[in-house]
Coordinates of C-alpha atoms and ligand atoms in Angstrom, one line a residue:
M1 CA 18.8 -15.6 -11.0
R2 CA 19.7 -12.5 -12.9
F3 CA 19.5 -9.2 -11.0
F4 CA 19.5 -5.8 -12.6
N5 CA 21.6 -3.6 -10.5
M6 CA 20.4 -0.2 -11.4
L7 CA 21.8 2.9 -9.7
I8 CA 19.7 5.9 -10.1
P9 CA 21.9 9.0 -10.7
T10 CA 20.8 12.5 -10.0
T11 CA 21.8 13.4 -13.5
C12 CA 22.1 11.1 -16.5
A13 CA 25.6 12.3 -17.0
L14 CA 26.6 9.9 -14.3
A15 CA 25.2 7.1 -16.6
L16 CA 22.5 4.7 -15.7
V17 CA 24.5 1.6 -14.8
V18 CA 23.0 -1.8 -15.3
D19 CA 24.9 -4.7 -13.6
P20 CA 28.5 -4.0 -14.5
T21 CA 29.3 -7.6 -14.7
L22 CA 27.0 -7.9 -17.6
G23 CA 28.9 -5.1 -19.3
L24 CA 25.7 -3.2 -20.0
S25 CA 25.5 0.5 -19.6
I26 CA 23.6 3.4 -20.8
D27 CA 24.8 5.0 -24.1
S28 CA 25.8 8.3 -22.7
S29 CA 26.5 9.8 -26.1
K30 CA 22.8 10.1 -26.6
I31 CA 22.2 12.0 -23.5
R32 CA 21.6 15.7 -23.5
R33 CA 23.0 17.4 -20.5
Q34 CA 20.7 19.5 -18.5
P35 CA 21.3 21.9 -15.6
V36 CA 21.4 20.0 -12.3
L37 CA 18.3 20.5 -10.1
S38 CA 18.4 17.6 -7.7
S39 CA 15.5 16.4 -5.6
A40 CA 15.8 13.8 -2.8
V41 CA 12.1 13.0 -3.0
S42 CA 12.2 12.0 -6.6
S43 CA 15.3 9.9 -6.6
S44 CA 13.9 7.9 -3.6
R45 CA 10.7 7.4 -5.5
L46 CA 12.6 6.3 -8.6
S47 CA 14.8 4.0 -6.6
A48 CA 11.8 2.4 -5.0
S49 CA 10.5 1.6 -8.4
F50 CA 13.8 0.1 -9.4
D51 CA 14.2 -1.9 -6.2
W52 CA 10.9 -3.4 -6.9
L53 CA 11.9 -4.0 -10.4
R54 CA 14.9 -5.9 -9.3
Q55 CA 12.7 -8.2 -7.3
Q56 CA 10.7 -8.9 -10.4
S57 CA 13.7 -9.6 -12.6
A58 CA 13.4 -13.4 -12.5
F59 CA 10.0 -13.0 -14.0
L60 CA 11.1 -10.3 -16.4
S61 CA 13.6 -12.5 -18.2
S62 CA 10.8 -14.9 -18.9
V63 CA 8.7 -12.3 -20.6
S64 CA 9.4 -12.2 -24.3
D65 CA 6.8 -10.6 -26.5
S66 CA 3.0 -10.5 -26.7
T67 CA 3.0 -13.9 -28.5
S68 CA 3.7 -15.5 -25.2
Q69 CA 0.0 -14.8 -24.3
G70 CA -1.3 -18.4 -24.3
S71 CA -4.0 -19.1 -26.8
D72 CA -5.9 -20.3 -23.8
F73 CA -6.3 -16.7 -22.7
E74 CA -7.3 -15.6 -26.1
S75 CA -10.0 -18.2 -26.4
W76 CA -11.2 -17.3 -22.9
L77 CA -11.5 -13.7 -24.2
S78 CA -13.7 -14.6 -27.1
L79 CA -15.9 -16.9 -24.9
Q80 CA -16.2 -14.3 -22.2
S81 CA -17.0 -11.6 -24.7
A82 CA -19.9 -13.7 -26.0
R83 CA -21.0 -14.6 -22.5
S84 CA -20.9 -11.0 -21.4
F85 CA -23.1 -10.0 -24.3
D86 CA -25.6 -12.7 -23.3
G87 CA -25.4 -11.6 -19.7
I88 CA -26.5 -8.1 -20.8
L89 CA -29.3 -9.4 -22.9
A90 CA -30.6 -11.6 -20.1
N91 CA -31.2 -8.6 -17.9
I92 CA -33.2 -6.6 -20.4
G93 CA -37.0 -6.6 -20.4
P94 CA -39.4 -8.0 -21.2
D95 CA -37.9 -11.2 -22.4
G96 CA -34.3 -11.4 -21.1
A97 CA -33.7 -14.9 -19.6
N98 CA -33.2 -13.5 -16.0
V99 CA -36.1 -11.1 -16.0
V100 CA -38.8 -12.7 -18.1
G101 CA -42.3 -12.9 -16.6
Q102 CA -41.5 -10.3 -13.9
N103 CA -43.3 -7.3 -15.3
V104 CA -40.3 -5.7 -16.7
Q105 CA -41.2 -3.1 -19.3
P106 CA -39.7 -3.5 -22.8
G107 CA -36.3 -1.9 -23.1
V108 CA -35.8 -1.6 -19.3
V109 CA -32.3 -2.6 -18.3
V110 CA -32.4 -4.3 -14.9
A111 CA -29.2 -3.7 -12.9
S112 CA -29.2 -7.3 -11.6
P113 CA -31.8 -10.0 -11.2
S114 CA -31.2 -10.0 -7.5
H115 CA -34.4 -9.1 -5.6
D116 CA -33.0 -9.1 -2.1
H117 CA -29.6 -8.9 -0.3
P118 CA -29.3 -6.7 -2.2
D119 CA -32.4 -5.6 -4.1
Y120 CA -31.0 -4.4 -7.5
F121 CA -34.2 -5.2 -9.4
Y122 CA -34.5 -1.6 -10.7
H123 CA -33.8 0.4 -13.8
W124 CA -30.9 2.7 -13.1
V125 CA -30.6 5.4 -15.7
R126 CA -26.8 5.2 -15.6
D127 CA -26.5 1.4 -15.9
G128 CA -29.1 1.4 -18.6
A129 CA -27.5 4.0 -20.8
I130 CA -24.0 2.6 -20.4
T131 CA -25.3 -0.9 -21.3
I132 CA -27.4 0.1 -24.3
R133 CA -24.3 1.9 -25.7
V134 CA -22.8 -1.6 -26.1
L135 CA -25.8 -2.6 -28.2
V136 CA -25.6 0.6 -30.2
D137 CA -21.9 -0.1 -31.1
E138 CA -22.8 -3.6 -32.0
Y139 CA -25.6 -2.4 -34.2
A140 CA -23.3 0.1 -35.8
K141 CA -20.9 -2.7 -36.7
S142 CA -23.3 -5.5 -37.7
G143 CA -26.6 -3.8 -38.5
S144 CA -28.3 -6.7 -36.7
A145 CA -32.0 -6.3 -36.8
S146 CA -32.6 -8.0 -33.5
V147 CA -30.1 -5.7 -31.7
K148 CA -31.9 -2.8 -33.2
T149 CA -35.2 -4.0 -31.9
I150 CA -33.9 -4.0 -28.3
I151 CA -32.5 -0.5 -28.8
D152 CA -35.8 0.7 -30.1
A153 CA -37.5 -0.6 -27.1
Y154 CA -35.0 1.2 -24.9
V155 CA -35.7 4.4 -26.9
D156 CA -39.4 4.1 -26.2
N157 CA -38.7 3.6 -22.6
V158 CA -36.6 6.7 -22.4
R159 CA -39.6 8.7 -23.5
T160 CA -41.7 7.2 -20.7
T161 CA -38.9 7.6 -18.1
Q162 CA -38.3 11.3 -19.0
W163 CA -42.0 12.1 -18.6
T164 CA -42.6 10.2 -15.3
P165 CA -42.9 12.6 -12.4
N166 CA -40.6 11.5 -9.6
P167 CA -39.0 12.6 -6.3
S168 CA -36.4 14.7 -8.2
G169 CA -39.1 16.6 -10.0
Q170 CA -40.9 16.4 -13.3
F171 CA -40.1 16.8 -17.0
G172 CA -38.5 20.2 -17.5
R173 CA -38.3 20.7 -13.7
G174 CA -35.4 18.7 -12.5
G175 CA -37.0 15.2 -13.0
L176 CA -34.4 14.0 -15.4
G177 CA -31.9 13.8 -12.6
E178 CA -33.7 10.9 -11.0
P179 CA -31.3 8.0 -10.7
K180 CA -33.6 4.9 -10.8
F181 CA -37.0 3.7 -11.6
E182 CA -39.2 0.7 -10.9
V183 CA -38.9 -2.0 -13.7
D184 CA -42.6 -1.5 -14.6
G185 CA -41.9 2.1 -15.4
R186 CA -43.2 3.7 -12.2
A187 CA -41.2 6.2 -10.2
F188 CA -39.2 4.9 -7.3
V189 CA -40.3 6.8 -4.3
G190 CA -38.0 5.5 -1.6
T191 CA -35.3 7.5 0.1
W192 CA -32.2 7.7 -2.2
G193 CA -29.2 9.8 -3.1
R194 CA -30.8 12.1 -5.6
P195 CA -30.4 13.8 -8.0
Q196 CA -27.6 12.1 -9.9
R197 CA -26.7 14.3 -12.8
D198 CA -24.6 11.8 -14.9
G199 CA -27.7 9.9 -16.0
P200 CA -29.1 12.4 -18.6
A201 CA -25.6 12.9 -20.0
L202 CA -25.0 9.2 -20.5
R203 CA -28.4 8.7 -22.0
A204 CA -27.7 11.6 -24.5
I205 CA -24.4 10.1 -25.5
T206 CA -26.1 6.7 -26.1
L207 CA -28.9 8.3 -28.1
I208 CA -26.6 10.5 -30.1
S209 CA -24.5 7.4 -31.0
Y210 CA -27.6 5.6 -32.0
T211 CA -28.6 8.5 -34.3
R212 CA -25.2 8.4 -35.9
A213 CA -25.3 4.7 -36.4
L214 CA -28.7 4.9 -38.1
Q215 CA -27.4 7.7 -40.3
D216 CA -24.4 5.6 -41.3
R217 CA -26.8 2.9 -42.3
G218 CA -28.7 5.2 -44.6
A219 CA -31.4 6.9 -42.5
S220 CA -32.1 10.6 -43.3
I221 CA -31.6 13.1 -40.6
D222 CA -35.2 14.2 -40.9
S223 CA -36.4 10.7 -40.2
L224 CA -34.5 10.7 -36.9
R225 CA -36.0 13.8 -35.4
Y226 CA -37.9 11.6 -32.9
L227 CA -34.5 10.8 -31.4
Y228 CA -33.5 14.5 -31.2
D229 CA -36.7 15.1 -29.3
L230 CA -35.4 12.8 -26.6
I231 CA -31.8 13.9 -26.8
K232 CA -32.5 17.6 -26.4
P233 CA -34.2 17.5 -23.0
D234 CA -31.2 15.6 -21.6
L235 CA -28.8 18.1 -23.2
E236 CA -30.8 21.0 -21.8
Y237 CA -30.7 19.4 -18.3
V238 CA -26.9 18.9 -18.6
S239 CA -26.3 22.4 -19.9
K240 CA -28.3 24.0 -17.0
F241 CA -27.3 21.9 -14.1
W242 CA -23.6 20.9 -14.6
A243 CA -22.5 23.4 -12.0
S244 CA -25.0 22.3 -9.4
P245 CA -24.0 19.6 -6.9
G246 CA -25.6 16.2 -7.0
F247 CA -24.8 12.6 -5.9
D248 CA -21.9 10.8 -7.4
L249 CA -22.1 7.7 -9.6
W250 CA -21.7 5.5 -6.4
E251 CA -24.8 7.3 -5.0
E252 CA -23.1 8.3 -1.8
Q253 CA -21.5 11.7 -1.9
E254 CA -23.2 15.0 -2.7
G255 CA -20.9 17.4 -4.5
L256 CA -19.2 18.1 -7.8
H257 CA -17.7 15.0 -9.4
F258 CA -15.2 14.2 -12.1
F259 CA -17.1 11.3 -13.6
T260 CA -20.2 13.3 -13.9
A261 CA -18.5 16.3 -15.4
M262 CA -16.6 14.2 -17.9
V263 CA -19.8 12.5 -19.2
Q264 CA -21.6 15.9 -19.2
Y265 CA -18.8 17.4 -21.2
K266 CA -18.9 14.6 -23.8
A267 CA -22.7 14.9 -24.1
L268 CA -22.5 18.7 -24.8
F269 CA -19.5 18.3 -27.1
L270 CA -21.4 15.8 -29.2
G271 CA -24.6 17.7 -28.6
K272 CA -23.4 20.9 -30.2
D273 CA -22.9 19.0 -33.5
I274 CA -26.1 17.1 -33.5
S275 CA -28.2 20.1 -32.7
L276 CA -26.7 21.8 -35.8
D277 CA -27.6 18.8 -37.9
F278 CA -31.2 19.3 -36.7
N279 CA -31.0 23.0 -37.6
D280 CA -31.2 24.0 -34.0
D281 CA -28.5 26.6 -34.2
G282 CA -29.3 28.5 -31.1
A283 CA -29.1 25.3 -29.0
A284 CA -25.8 24.5 -30.7
R285 CA -24.3 27.8 -29.6
W286 CA -25.5 27.4 -26.1
Y287 CA -24.1 23.8 -25.8
R288 CA -20.8 25.0 -27.2
T289 CA -20.5 27.7 -24.6
Q290 CA -21.5 25.4 -21.8
S291 CA -19.1 22.7 -23.0
N292 CA -16.3 25.2 -23.0
G293 CA -17.2 26.1 -19.4
L294 CA -17.2 22.5 -18.4
K295 CA -13.9 21.9 -20.0
Q296 CA -12.4 24.7 -17.9
F297 CA -14.2 23.3 -14.8
L298 CA -12.7 19.9 -15.4
L299 CA -9.2 21.2 -14.9
S300 CA -10.0 21.9 -11.3
F301 CA -10.1 18.2 -10.6
W302 CA -6.3 18.0 -11.1
D303 CA -4.6 18.0 -7.8
E304 CA -1.0 19.1 -8.4
E305 CA 0.1 18.4 -4.9
R306 CA -1.2 14.8 -4.9
G307 CA -0.2 14.2 -8.5
Y308 CA -3.5 12.7 -9.5
L309 CA -7.1 13.6 -10.5
V310 CA -9.6 13.6 -7.7
E311 CA -13.2 12.4 -8.0
T312 CA -15.0 14.9 -5.8
L313 CA -14.1 18.5 -5.1
A314 CA -13.7 19.5 -1.5
S315 CA -14.2 15.9 -0.3
P316 CA -12.5 14.6 2.9
R317 CA -11.6 11.4 0.9
S318 CA -8.3 10.8 -0.8
G319 CA -10.0 11.5 -4.1
L320 CA -8.5 8.3 -5.7
D321 CA -11.4 6.6 -7.4
T322 CA -12.0 4.2 -10.3
A323 CA -14.7 6.7 -11.3
I324 CA -11.8 8.8 -12.8
L325 CA -11.0 6.0 -15.2
L326 CA -14.7 5.5 -15.9
G327 CA -14.9 9.2 -16.7
A328 CA -12.3 8.8 -19.4
I329 CA -13.9 5.6 -20.7
H330 CA -17.5 6.9 -20.9
G331 CA -16.8 10.6 -21.2
G332 CA -13.5 10.4 -23.0
S333 CA -12.5 12.8 -25.7
E334 CA -9.3 14.0 -27.3
T335 CA -9.7 17.4 -25.8
V336 CA -9.7 16.9 -22.1
F337 CA -8.1 14.2 -20.0
P338 CA -8.1 11.5 -22.7
I339 CA -7.7 7.9 -21.6
Y340 CA -4.0 7.9 -22.5
S341 CA -3.1 11.3 -21.0
D342 CA -0.4 11.5 -18.4
S343 CA -2.8 12.7 -15.8
M344 CA -5.0 9.7 -16.3
I345 CA -2.1 7.3 -16.2
A346 CA -0.7 8.9 -13.1
T347 CA -4.1 8.5 -11.5
L348 CA -4.3 4.9 -12.5
Q349 CA -0.9 4.2 -11.1
A350 CA -1.8 5.7 -7.7
L351 CA -5.1 3.9 -7.6
V352 CA -3.6 0.5 -8.4
A353 CA -0.8 1.0 -5.9
D354 CA -3.4 1.6 -3.2
M355 CA -5.5 -1.4 -4.2
L356 CA -2.6 -3.7 -4.4
A357 CA -1.9 -3.3 -0.7
R358 CA -5.6 -2.9 0.4
Y359 CA -7.1 -6.3 -0.3
P360 CA -5.6 -9.5 1.1
I361 CA -6.7 -11.4 -2.0
N362 CA -4.3 -9.3 -4.1
E363 CA -1.3 -10.9 -2.6
Q364 CA -2.5 -14.2 -4.0
D365 CA -3.6 -12.6 -7.3
S366 CA -0.3 -10.8 -7.9
F367 CA 1.5 -14.1 -7.1
D368 CA -0.6 -16.0 -9.6
S369 CA -0.5 -13.5 -12.3
D370 CA 2.0 -13.8 -15.1
S371 CA 1.7 -10.2 -16.1
F372 CA 4.2 -7.6 -15.2
P373 CA 3.9 -5.5 -13.1
S374 CA 1.3 -7.5 -11.2
A375 CA -2.3 -6.9 -12.0
V376 CA -4.7 -7.1 -9.0
G377 CA -8.3 -6.8 -8.1
I378 CA -9.5 -3.1 -8.0
G379 CA -12.2 -1.6 -5.9
R380 CA -14.2 1.6 -6.2
Y381 CA -12.0 3.8 -4.0
P382 CA -9.8 3.4 -0.9
E383 CA -12.4 4.4 1.8
D384 CA -15.2 2.2 0.4
V385 CA -17.1 0.2 3.1
Y386 CA -19.9 -1.1 1.0
S387 CA -19.6 -4.9 0.9
G388 CA -22.3 -5.5 -1.6
G389 CA -25.4 -5.7 0.6
D390 CA -25.5 -9.5 0.6
L391 CA -25.9 -11.7 3.6
G392 CA -22.8 -11.7 5.7
D393 CA -22.2 -8.0 5.3
S394 CA -18.6 -7.3 6.4
G395 CA -18.7 -3.6 6.4
L396 CA -15.6 -3.5 4.3
G397 CA -15.2 -2.7 0.7
N398 CA -14.2 -5.3 -1.9
P399 CA -12.7 -5.4 -5.4
W400 CA -15.3 -5.0 -8.1
F401 CA -15.4 -6.7 -11.5
L402 CA -16.2 -3.4 -13.3
C403 CA -13.4 -1.5 -11.6
T404 CA -10.9 -4.2 -12.4
A405 CA -12.0 -4.3 -16.0
S406 CA -11.9 -0.5 -16.3
V407 CA -8.2 -0.6 -15.4
A408 CA -7.6 -3.1 -18.3
H409 CA -9.8 -0.9 -20.6
T410 CA -7.7 2.2 -19.8
L411 CA -4.4 0.4 -20.4
Y412 CA -5.6 -1.0 -23.7
G413 CA -6.6 2.6 -24.6
L414 CA -3.0 3.7 -23.8
V415 CA -1.6 0.8 -25.9
E416 CA -3.7 1.9 -28.9
H417 CA -2.6 5.4 -28.5
L418 CA 1.1 4.6 -28.2
A419 CA 1.0 2.1 -31.0
L420 CA -0.6 4.6 -33.4
S421 CA 1.8 7.4 -32.4
N422 CA 5.0 8.1 -34.2
S423 CA 6.3 10.6 -31.7
G424 CA 8.0 8.1 -29.4
L425 CA 7.6 7.7 -25.7
T426 CA 8.2 10.5 -23.3
I427 CA 8.3 9.7 -19.6
T428 CA 7.8 12.6 -17.2
N429 CA 8.0 12.9 -13.5
L430 CA 4.3 12.3 -13.4
T431 CA 4.4 9.0 -15.2
A432 CA 7.8 7.7 -14.0
D433 CA 6.3 5.3 -11.4
F434 CA 4.1 3.8 -14.1
Y435 CA 6.6 3.5 -16.9
L436 CA 9.9 2.7 -15.3
P437 CA 9.0 -0.8 -14.2
L438 CA 7.7 -1.4 -17.7
L439 CA 11.1 -0.6 -19.2
S440 CA 12.8 -3.2 -17.2
P441 CA 13.2 -6.2 -19.6
T442 CA 15.4 -3.9 -21.7
P443 CA 18.9 -4.5 -20.4
E444 CA 20.5 -1.5 -22.0
I445 CA 18.6 1.8 -21.9
K446 CA 19.3 4.2 -24.7
P447 CA 17.1 7.3 -24.3
E448 CA 17.2 10.1 -26.9
Y449 CA 16.9 12.4 -24.0
C450 CA 17.5 11.9 -20.3
D451 CA 17.4 14.2 -17.4
F452 CA 16.7 12.8 -14.0
S453 CA 17.6 16.1 -12.5
A454 CA 14.3 17.4 -13.6
T455 CA 12.5 15.3 -11.0
G456 CA 10.6 16.9 -8.2
M457 CA 7.4 18.5 -7.1
W458 CA 8.2 21.7 -8.8
S459 CA 7.4 20.4 -12.2
R460 CA 5.6 17.2 -12.5
S461 CA 5.3 17.4 -16.2
A462 CA 9.0 17.8 -16.9
P463 CA 10.2 15.0 -19.2
I464 CA 12.9 12.8 -17.7
L465 CA 13.3 10.2 -20.5
R466 CA 12.5 10.0 -24.1
F467 CA 12.7 7.1 -26.5
A468 CA 12.5 7.1 -30.2
P469 CA 9.8 5.3 -32.1
G470 CA 11.1 2.0 -33.2
S471 CA 13.6 1.9 -30.4
R472 CA 13.7 -1.3 -28.5
E473 CA 12.6 0.5 -25.3
N474 CA 9.6 2.1 -26.9
E475 CA 8.4 -1.2 -28.5
Q476 CA 9.1 -3.1 -25.3
V477 CA 7.0 -0.7 -23.2
I478 CA 4.1 -1.1 -25.5
T479 CA 4.3 -4.9 -25.3
N480 CA 4.6 -4.8 -21.6
I481 CA 1.6 -2.5 -21.1
M482 CA -0.4 -5.0 -23.1
H483 CA 0.7 -7.8 -20.8
Y484 CA -0.1 -5.7 -17.8
A485 CA -3.6 -4.9 -19.1
D486 CA -4.2 -8.6 -19.8
G487 CA -3.4 -9.3 -16.2
F488 CA -6.4 -7.4 -15.0
L489 CA -8.7 -9.4 -17.3
R490 CA -7.0 -12.5 -15.9
V491 CA -8.0 -11.4 -12.4
V492 CA -11.6 -11.1 -13.7
R493 CA -11.4 -14.5 -15.3
K494 CA -10.2 -16.0 -12.0
H495 CA -13.1 -14.7 -10.0
A496 CA -15.9 -15.2 -12.5
D497 CA -17.8 -18.5 -12.4
G498 CA -17.4 -21.3 -14.9
D499 CA -20.3 -19.9 -17.0
G500 CA -18.7 -16.5 -17.2
N501 CA -21.2 -15.0 -14.7
M502 CA -20.0 -12.0 -12.6
S503 CA -21.6 -10.4 -9.6
E504 CA -20.7 -6.9 -8.5
Q505 CA -17.8 -7.6 -6.3
F506 CA -15.4 -10.4 -5.2
D507 CA -14.5 -10.9 -1.6
R508 CA -11.4 -9.1 -0.4
N509 CA -10.2 -12.2 1.5
T510 CA -11.5 -15.2 -0.3
G511 CA -12.1 -14.0 -3.9
F512 CA -15.6 -15.5 -4.0
M513 CA -18.2 -13.4 -5.7
R514 CA -20.1 -10.9 -3.5
G515 CA -23.0 -8.5 -3.9
A516 CA -25.6 -8.4 -6.6
R517 CA -25.4 -11.4 -8.9
Q518 CA -25.1 -11.2 -12.7
L519 CA -24.6 -7.5 -12.6
T520 CA -25.4 -6.0 -16.0
W521 CA -22.6 -3.4 -15.6
S522 CA -20.1 -6.1 -14.8
F523 CA -20.9 -7.7 -18.1
E524 CA -20.8 -4.4 -19.9
S525 CA -17.4 -3.5 -18.5
V526 CA -15.7 -6.7 -19.4
F527 CA -17.3 -6.8 -22.9
S528 CA -16.1 -3.2 -23.5
A529 CA -12.6 -3.9 -22.2
I530 CA -12.3 -6.8 -24.6
E531 CA -13.5 -4.6 -27.5
M532 CA -10.8 -2.1 -26.5
R533 CA -8.2 -4.9 -26.5
E534 CA -9.1 -5.7 -30.0
R535 CA -8.4 -2.2 -31.0
A536 CA -5.1 -2.3 -29.2
V537 CA -4.1 -5.5 -30.9
S538 CA -4.9 -4.2 -34.4
A539 CA -3.0 -0.9 -33.6
I540 CA 0.0 -3.0 -32.7
A541 CA -0.3 -5.0 -35.9
K542 CA -0.4 -1.8 -37.9
R543 CA 2.6 -0.5 -36.1
R544 CA 4.6 -3.7 -36.7
A545 CA 3.8 -3.5 -40.4
Y546 CA 4.9 0.1 -40.6
L547 CA 8.1 -0.5 -38.7
D548 CA 8.9 -3.5 -40.9
R549 CA 8.3 -1.6 -44.0
F550 CA 10.9 1.0 -43.0
G551 CA 13.2 -1.6 -41.7
I552 CA 13.1 -0.2 -38.2
Ligands
NOJ1 C1 -26.4 1.2 -2.6 C2 -25.6 2.1 -3.5 O1 -26.0 1.8 -4.8 C3 -24.1 1.8 -3.3 O2 -23.4 2.5 -4.3 C4 -23.8 2.3 -2.0 O3 -22.4 2.2 -1.7 C5 -24.6 1.6 -1.0 N1 -26.0 1.6 -1.3 C6 -24.4 2.1 0.4 O4 -24.8 3.4 0.5
NOJ2 C1 -24.4 0.6 -7.0 C2 -23.4 1.4 -7.7 O1 -22.7 2.2 -6.8 C3 -24.1 2.3 -8.7 O2 -23.1 3.0 -9.4 C4 -24.9 1.6 -9.7 O3 -25.6 2.4 -10.5 C5 -25.9 0.7 -8.9 N1 -25.3 -0.1 -7.9 C6 -26.7 -0.2 -9.8 O4 -25.8 -1.1 -10.4

């Protein structure tokens, strides 16, 4: 077995020594000297990463490049993508295979066919909007008339839903914040965590995307005004209530939430443009002002002391939450906390580290996984006690399919970004825990810039290592992130059934599926992660072609 024996110096001037018997050492001529500002905290953090890395070295030497992904995995991906799409369709009324004959209105997206333990036989505004977005993207690509029919049914249903008086209020008076409806279109009147203010934002995003898809396929803007008539009430709701507390996407905590604010920001950001296209200039100005306010507000979710984004302000919880990643996935934009940003990646790293140790099943998964670092099952947030509402409630949280898939999705987003970037890789204090283990198969590290002295709480964003584009390290890291991301989908694969069905959760001890069966959102999340993977794969191919052309 080969061990990397890395000593972490307080400054790079001491050289980063790799097992001296191998004669590999850092090329110190490329290191720029920086003033020494040492920090005990940071070097122990770094050395913990490297200790761990050493333990993994046997595996590392067996990792070569992305072509080592077996074709078996690739064929599973395409099969699972198709099955996930079918899984989504099966839960849409009136004719979806799982819901047919059960009085489900056309275009209603049922969260799960499960009627009891738990009863998820409802139309959640959030789940519906997120799911139909997949169909919109599909329509944009293929122009499929049958996909369009389903979307149009959803659009009609949005009109009904918006106008249905409900316990959150009525149209124009808070009613759009109602989180869920009966499948026949009636209001749900039971006790619930309401309002949930992400719903109208997600619905606006989906409807705006649909408008754009129809325009791209030749529809005139005038012919699409019926869509703007649905989009505008949702934008108005978002623009007026974004600063008011509501329940989070998990329907438990009342307050101000990152996920909600991210999707609200995206809705208003897209909204300002579409309202201009419909000659609604006053609205456009108002949405622009409000989206700027939201953008500023979003910055308050960054917790400098903890070094990650928190999901809910002033909450007693740790703040770590997969909702943060979902915020970037569904609310993502280039302008605030994009999916590949250091803040997002630091948050992902802290979340995964927590989950790794939290669920017993993860010992087994990390052992089985051939990705590096080990991918594991991911739950909603550390303090979660919701075991899915099925018989045999354990009162303990479990990993979720959609949370595990969203880690893969985020990492594929990072791969795409890095592959399309020509500025090289910069590792800061903030992202060191994430990137250092991924550098490992590179025996000789030759940074353009190196300053471990910059570590410490005083400046999380200080760069400590930089690698040139085309350098072995830069390229290796991209490949390794891809492997790592694939690992999370392998976890999904392991716990799905033979037909590609996924419930909401899988048991923290046994790995067997728990909670609502055939959860629409599970299918959506895996489908979307696989789509994002395709983008990452093509970005890598483009990069290779570019590097080859210039002989790098
Ligand atoms: C059902 C909710 O949808 C879920 O998110 C929550 O954790 C449980 N109820 C327990 O409150
Ligand atoms: C519970 C989840 O916490 C919530 O986010 C979701 O909308 C509902 N289940 C329906 O899937």
